[in-house]
Amino acid sequence: MLDPNLIREVGASCVCMRVQRAGRAIGRRFDQAFRDLKLNNWQFTLLMWLASTEAPSVNDMATQMAMDRTTMTRNLRVLERRGLLAIQPDTRDGRVKRVALTDPGRSLLAQAAQRWRATNEAVKRDIPAAALPGMWEALDAIAPT
């Protein structure tokens, strides 16, 4: 039998539960913004990260996104099939796979970025402005960039 005090404690102070709930709510808002582009918020994040990096390896991407390589590869393959990115062997080491945005990927990302901006500003309006710097600091302390 679980201690009722423990149940109340988890409900009142569980960091994981609150972060997950907030993450899902925010993710749904971005998913809605990208829906007619046939992107989800995770795919947007991957494409945007690719736009800011010169042909990273799949392993580098997995590390940066805090996920395992096989999950990263599976997610990238979906975008590759759509022609939004290319996965190619490294020129010096064929075992290493490099990822780069394609022109269609850049074009779609430009459209998505406009929707991201509007949605991001709407989400930020739901958070007290004075709380934003502390929130950024706390999130970066948990998962440094």
PDB file of C-alpha atoms in Angstrom:
ATOM      1  CA  MET A   1       0.000   0.000   0.000  1.00  0.00           C
ATOM      2  CA  LEU A   2       1.344   3.396  -0.936  1.00  0.00           C
ATOM      3  CA  ASP A   3       1.614   6.001   1.754  1.00  0.00           C
ATOM      4  CA  PRO A   4      -0.998   8.739   1.065  1.00  0.00           C
ATOM      5  CA  ASN A   5       1.578  11.335   2.176  1.00  0.00           C
ATOM      6  CA  LEU A   6       3.961  10.132  -0.544  1.00  0.00           C
ATOM      7  CA  ILE A   7       1.190  10.353  -3.139  1.00  0.00           C
ATOM      8  CA  ARG A   8       0.470  13.961  -2.083  1.00  0.00           C
ATOM      9  CA  GLU A   9       4.196  14.772  -2.087  1.00  0.00           C
ATOM     10  CA  VAL A  10       4.635  13.494  -5.642  1.00  0.00           C
ATOM     11  CA  GLY A  11       1.570  15.440  -6.814  1.00  0.00           C
ATOM     12  CA  ALA A  12       2.802  18.618  -5.162  1.00  0.00           C
ATOM     13  CA  SER A  13       6.513  18.502  -5.950  1.00  0.00           C
ATOM     14  CA  CYS A  14       7.359  16.136  -8.821  1.00  0.00           C
ATOM     15  CA  VAL A  15       9.618  18.042 -11.207  1.00  0.00           C
ATOM     16  CA  CYS A  16       9.355  15.337 -13.876  1.00  0.00           C
ATOM     17  CA  MET A  17       5.552  15.361 -13.935  1.00  0.00           C
ATOM     18  CA  ARG A  18       5.340  19.147 -14.213  1.00  0.00           C
ATOM     19  CA  VAL A  19       8.004  19.405 -16.912  1.00  0.00           C
ATOM     20  CA  GLN A  20       6.375  16.583 -18.906  1.00  0.00           C
ATOM     21  CA  ARG A  21       2.917  18.130 -18.633  1.00  0.00           C
ATOM     22  CA  ALA A  22       4.189  21.562 -19.681  1.00  0.00           C
ATOM     23  CA  GLY A  23       6.287  20.047 -22.471  1.00  0.00           C
ATOM     24  CA  ARG A  24       3.317  18.161 -23.896  1.00  0.00           C
ATOM     25  CA  ALA A  25       1.079  21.243 -23.745  1.00  0.00           C
ATOM     26  CA  ILE A  26       3.664  23.434 -25.463  1.00  0.00           C
ATOM     27  CA  GLY A  27       4.505  20.703 -27.985  1.00  0.00           C
ATOM     28  CA  ARG A  28       0.820  20.420 -28.973  1.00  0.00           C
ATOM     29  CA  ARG A  29       0.714  24.157 -29.722  1.00  0.00           C
ATOM     30  CA  PHE A  30       3.741  23.948 -32.011  1.00  0.00           C
ATOM     31  CA  ASP A  31       2.444  20.722 -33.615  1.00  0.00           C
ATOM     32  CA  GLN A  32      -0.774  22.559 -34.471  1.00  0.00           C
ATOM     33  CA  ALA A  33       1.192  25.444 -36.003  1.00  0.00           C
ATOM     34  CA  PHE A  34       3.201  23.061 -38.223  1.00  0.00           C
ATOM     35  CA  ARG A  35       0.422  20.560 -38.985  1.00  0.00           C
ATOM     36  CA  ASP A  36      -0.400  21.654 -42.543  1.00  0.00           C
ATOM     37  CA  LEU A  37       3.332  21.602 -43.356  1.00  0.00           C
ATOM     38  CA  LYS A  38       3.302  17.946 -42.247  1.00  0.00           C
ATOM     39  CA  LEU A  39       5.906  18.641 -39.574  1.00  0.00           C
ATOM     40  CA  ASN A  40       5.811  18.159 -35.847  1.00  0.00           C
ATOM     41  CA  ASN A  41       7.673  20.199 -33.255  1.00  0.00           C
ATOM     42  CA  TRP A  42      10.427  17.585 -32.933  1.00  0.00           C
ATOM     43  CA  GLN A  43      11.055  17.537 -36.688  1.00  0.00           C
ATOM     44  CA  PHE A  44      11.171  21.341 -36.727  1.00  0.00           C
ATOM     45  CA  THR A  45      13.796  21.244 -33.977  1.00  0.00           C
ATOM     46  CA  LEU A  46      15.901  18.741 -35.938  1.00  0.00           C
ATOM     47  CA  LEU A  47      15.697  20.770 -39.146  1.00  0.00           C
ATOM     48  CA  MET A  48      16.487  24.029 -37.355  1.00  0.00           C
ATOM     49  CA  TRP A  49      19.481  22.469 -35.633  1.00  0.00           C
ATOM     50  CA  LEU A  50      20.708  21.217 -39.010  1.00  0.00           C
ATOM     51  CA  ALA A  51      20.346  24.725 -40.434  1.00  0.00           C
ATOM     52  CA  SER A  52      22.670  26.040 -37.743  1.00  0.00           C
ATOM     53  CA  THR A  53      25.351  23.361 -38.105  1.00  0.00           C
ATOM     54  CA  GLU A  54      27.627  22.288 -40.946  1.00  0.00           C
ATOM     55  CA  ALA A  55      26.774  18.636 -41.815  1.00  0.00           C
ATOM     56  CA  PRO A  56      26.924  17.086 -38.339  1.00  0.00           C
ATOM     57  CA  SER A  57      27.242  13.362 -37.855  1.00  0.00           C
ATOM     58  CA  VAL A  58      24.241  11.339 -36.750  1.00  0.00           C
ATOM     59  CA  ASN A  59      26.119  10.608 -33.503  1.00  0.00           C
ATOM     60  CA  ASP A  60      26.733  14.331 -32.890  1.00  0.00           C
ATOM     61  CA  MET A  61      23.050  15.046 -33.442  1.00  0.00           C
ATOM     62  CA  ALA A  62      21.998  12.266 -31.084  1.00  0.00           C
ATOM     63  CA  THR A  63      24.328  13.606 -28.396  1.00  0.00           C
ATOM     64  CA  GLN A  64      23.132  17.193 -28.877  1.00  0.00           C
ATOM     65  CA  MET A  65      19.481  16.146 -28.711  1.00  0.00           C
ATOM     66  CA  ALA A  66      20.070  13.810 -25.714  1.00  0.00           C
ATOM     67  CA  MET A  67      18.855  10.669 -27.445  1.00  0.00           C
ATOM     68  CA  ASP A  68      20.316   7.396 -28.661  1.00  0.00           C
ATOM     69  CA  ARG A  69      21.733   7.063 -32.170  1.00  0.00           C
ATOM     70  CA  THR A  70      19.176   4.523 -33.406  1.00  0.00           C
ATOM     71  CA  THR A  71      16.238   6.732 -32.401  1.00  0.00           C
ATOM     72  CA  MET A  72      17.919   9.701 -34.071  1.00  0.00           C
ATOM     73  CA  THR A  73      18.493   7.684 -37.254  1.00  0.00           C
ATOM     74  CA  ARG A  74      14.841   6.595 -37.317  1.00  0.00           C
ATOM     75  CA  ASN A  75      13.675  10.209 -36.964  1.00  0.00           C
ATOM     76  CA  LEU A  76      16.088  11.430 -39.643  1.00  0.00           C
ATOM     77  CA  ARG A  77      15.010   8.734 -42.133  1.00  0.00           C
ATOM     78  CA  VAL A  78      11.433  10.073 -42.089  1.00  0.00           C
ATOM     79  CA  LEU A  79      12.710  13.519 -43.101  1.00  0.00           C
ATOM     80  CA  GLU A  80      15.129  12.019 -45.628  1.00  0.00           C
ATOM     81  CA  ARG A  81      12.261  10.163 -47.352  1.00  0.00           C
ATOM     82  CA  ARG A  82      10.491  13.517 -47.727  1.00  0.00           C
ATOM     83  CA  GLY A  83      13.619  14.946 -49.367  1.00  0.00           C
ATOM     84  CA  LEU A  84      14.154  17.493 -46.570  1.00  0.00           C
ATOM     85  CA  LEU A  85      17.636  16.276 -45.677  1.00  0.00           C
ATOM     86  CA  ALA A  86      20.362  14.015 -47.005  1.00  0.00           C
ATOM     87  CA  ILE A  87      22.318  11.424 -45.034  1.00  0.00           C
ATOM     88  CA  GLN A  88      25.676  10.638 -46.632  1.00  0.00           C
ATOM     89  CA  PRO A  89      28.866   8.833 -45.615  1.00  0.00           C
ATOM     90  CA  ASP A  90      31.668  11.069 -44.362  1.00  0.00           C
ATOM     91  CA  THR A  91      34.335  11.639 -47.035  1.00  0.00           C
ATOM     92  CA  ARG A  92      37.138  10.530 -44.686  1.00  0.00           C
ATOM     93  CA  ASP A  93      35.403   7.761 -42.739  1.00  0.00           C
ATOM     94  CA  GLY A  94      32.588   5.894 -44.474  1.00  0.00           C
ATOM     95  CA  ARG A  95      31.315   4.520 -41.154  1.00  0.00           C
ATOM     96  CA  VAL A  96      30.343   8.057 -40.086  1.00  0.00           C
ATOM     97  CA  LYS A  97      27.082   9.381 -41.511  1.00  0.00           C
ATOM     98  CA  ARG A  98      26.731  13.132 -42.093  1.00  0.00           C
ATOM     99  CA  VAL A  99      23.400  14.953 -42.303  1.00  0.00           C
ATOM    100  CA  ALA A 100      22.648  18.085 -44.326  1.00  0.00           C
ATOM    101  CA  LEU A 101      19.532  20.051 -45.206  1.00  0.00           C
ATOM    102  CA  THR A 102      18.423  19.950 -48.823  1.00  0.00           C
ATOM    103  CA  ASP A 103      16.999  22.931 -50.703  1.00  0.00           C
ATOM    104  CA  PRO A 104      13.426  21.653 -50.166  1.00  0.00           C
ATOM    105  CA  GLY A 105      14.279  21.279 -46.466  1.00  0.00           C
ATOM    106  CA  ARG A 106      15.480  24.886 -46.281  1.00  0.00           C
ATOM    107  CA  SER A 107      12.357  26.087 -48.060  1.00  0.00           C
ATOM    108  CA  LEU A 108      10.010  24.196 -45.743  1.00  0.00           C
ATOM    109  CA  LEU A 109      12.003  25.324 -42.726  1.00  0.00           C
ATOM    110  CA  ALA A 110      11.616  28.962 -43.788  1.00  0.00           C
ATOM    111  CA  GLN A 111       7.833  28.523 -43.880  1.00  0.00           C
ATOM    112  CA  ALA A 112       7.835  26.711 -40.541  1.00  0.00           C
ATOM    113  CA  ALA A 113      10.034  29.384 -38.941  1.00  0.00           C
ATOM    114  CA  GLN A 114       7.375  32.029 -39.545  1.00  0.00           C
ATOM    115  CA  ARG A 115       4.816  29.864 -37.764  1.00  0.00           C
ATOM    116  CA  TRP A 116       7.327  29.089 -35.030  1.00  0.00           C
ATOM    117  CA  ARG A 117       7.831  32.797 -34.346  1.00  0.00           C
ATOM    118  CA  ALA A 118       4.109  33.473 -33.940  1.00  0.00           C
ATOM    119  CA  THR A 119       3.565  30.391 -31.762  1.00  0.00           C
ATOM    120  CA  ASN A 120       6.668  31.031 -29.682  1.00  0.00           C
ATOM    121  CA  GLU A 121       5.566  34.590 -28.953  1.00  0.00           C
ATOM    122  CA  ALA A 122       2.088  33.345 -27.999  1.00  0.00           C
ATOM    123  CA  VAL A 123       3.550  30.793 -25.582  1.00  0.00           C
ATOM    124  CA  LYS A 124       5.863  33.412 -24.065  1.00  0.00           C
ATOM    125  CA  ARG A 125       2.844  35.694 -23.487  1.00  0.00           C
ATOM    126  CA  ASP A 126       1.375  32.937 -21.285  1.00  0.00           C
ATOM    127  CA  ILE A 127       4.438  33.101 -19.018  1.00  0.00           C
ATOM    128  CA  PRO A 128       4.976  36.147 -16.805  1.00  0.00           C
ATOM    129  CA  ALA A 129       7.770  38.184 -18.462  1.00  0.00           C
ATOM    130  CA  ALA A 130       9.665  38.454 -15.179  1.00  0.00           C
ATOM    131  CA  ALA A 131       9.702  34.653 -14.892  1.00  0.00           C
ATOM    132  CA  LEU A 132      11.250  33.986 -18.335  1.00  0.00           C
ATOM    133  CA  PRO A 133      14.926  34.647 -17.475  1.00  0.00           C
ATOM    134  CA  GLY A 134      14.722  32.360 -14.438  1.00  0.00           C
ATOM    135  CA  MET A 135      12.931  29.715 -16.464  1.00  0.00           C
ATOM    136  CA  TRP A 136      15.638  29.791 -19.184  1.00  0.00           C
ATOM    137  CA  GLU A 137      18.318  29.531 -16.504  1.00  0.00           C
ATOM    138  CA  ALA A 138      16.611  26.604 -14.768  1.00  0.00           C
ATOM    139  CA  LEU A 139      16.015  24.687 -17.999  1.00  0.00           C
ATOM    140  CA  ASP A 140      19.609  25.278 -19.150  1.00  0.00           C
ATOM    141  CA  ALA A 141      20.860  24.036 -15.764  1.00  0.00           C
ATOM    142  CA  ILE A 142      18.954  20.780 -16.304  1.00  0.00           C
ATOM    143  CA  ALA A 143      19.964  20.336 -19.964  1.00  0.00           C
ATOM    144  CA  PRO A 144      22.892  22.606 -20.895  1.00  0.00           C
ATOM    145  CA  THR A 145      23.088  23.624 -24.533  1.00  0.00           C
TER     146      THR A 145
END
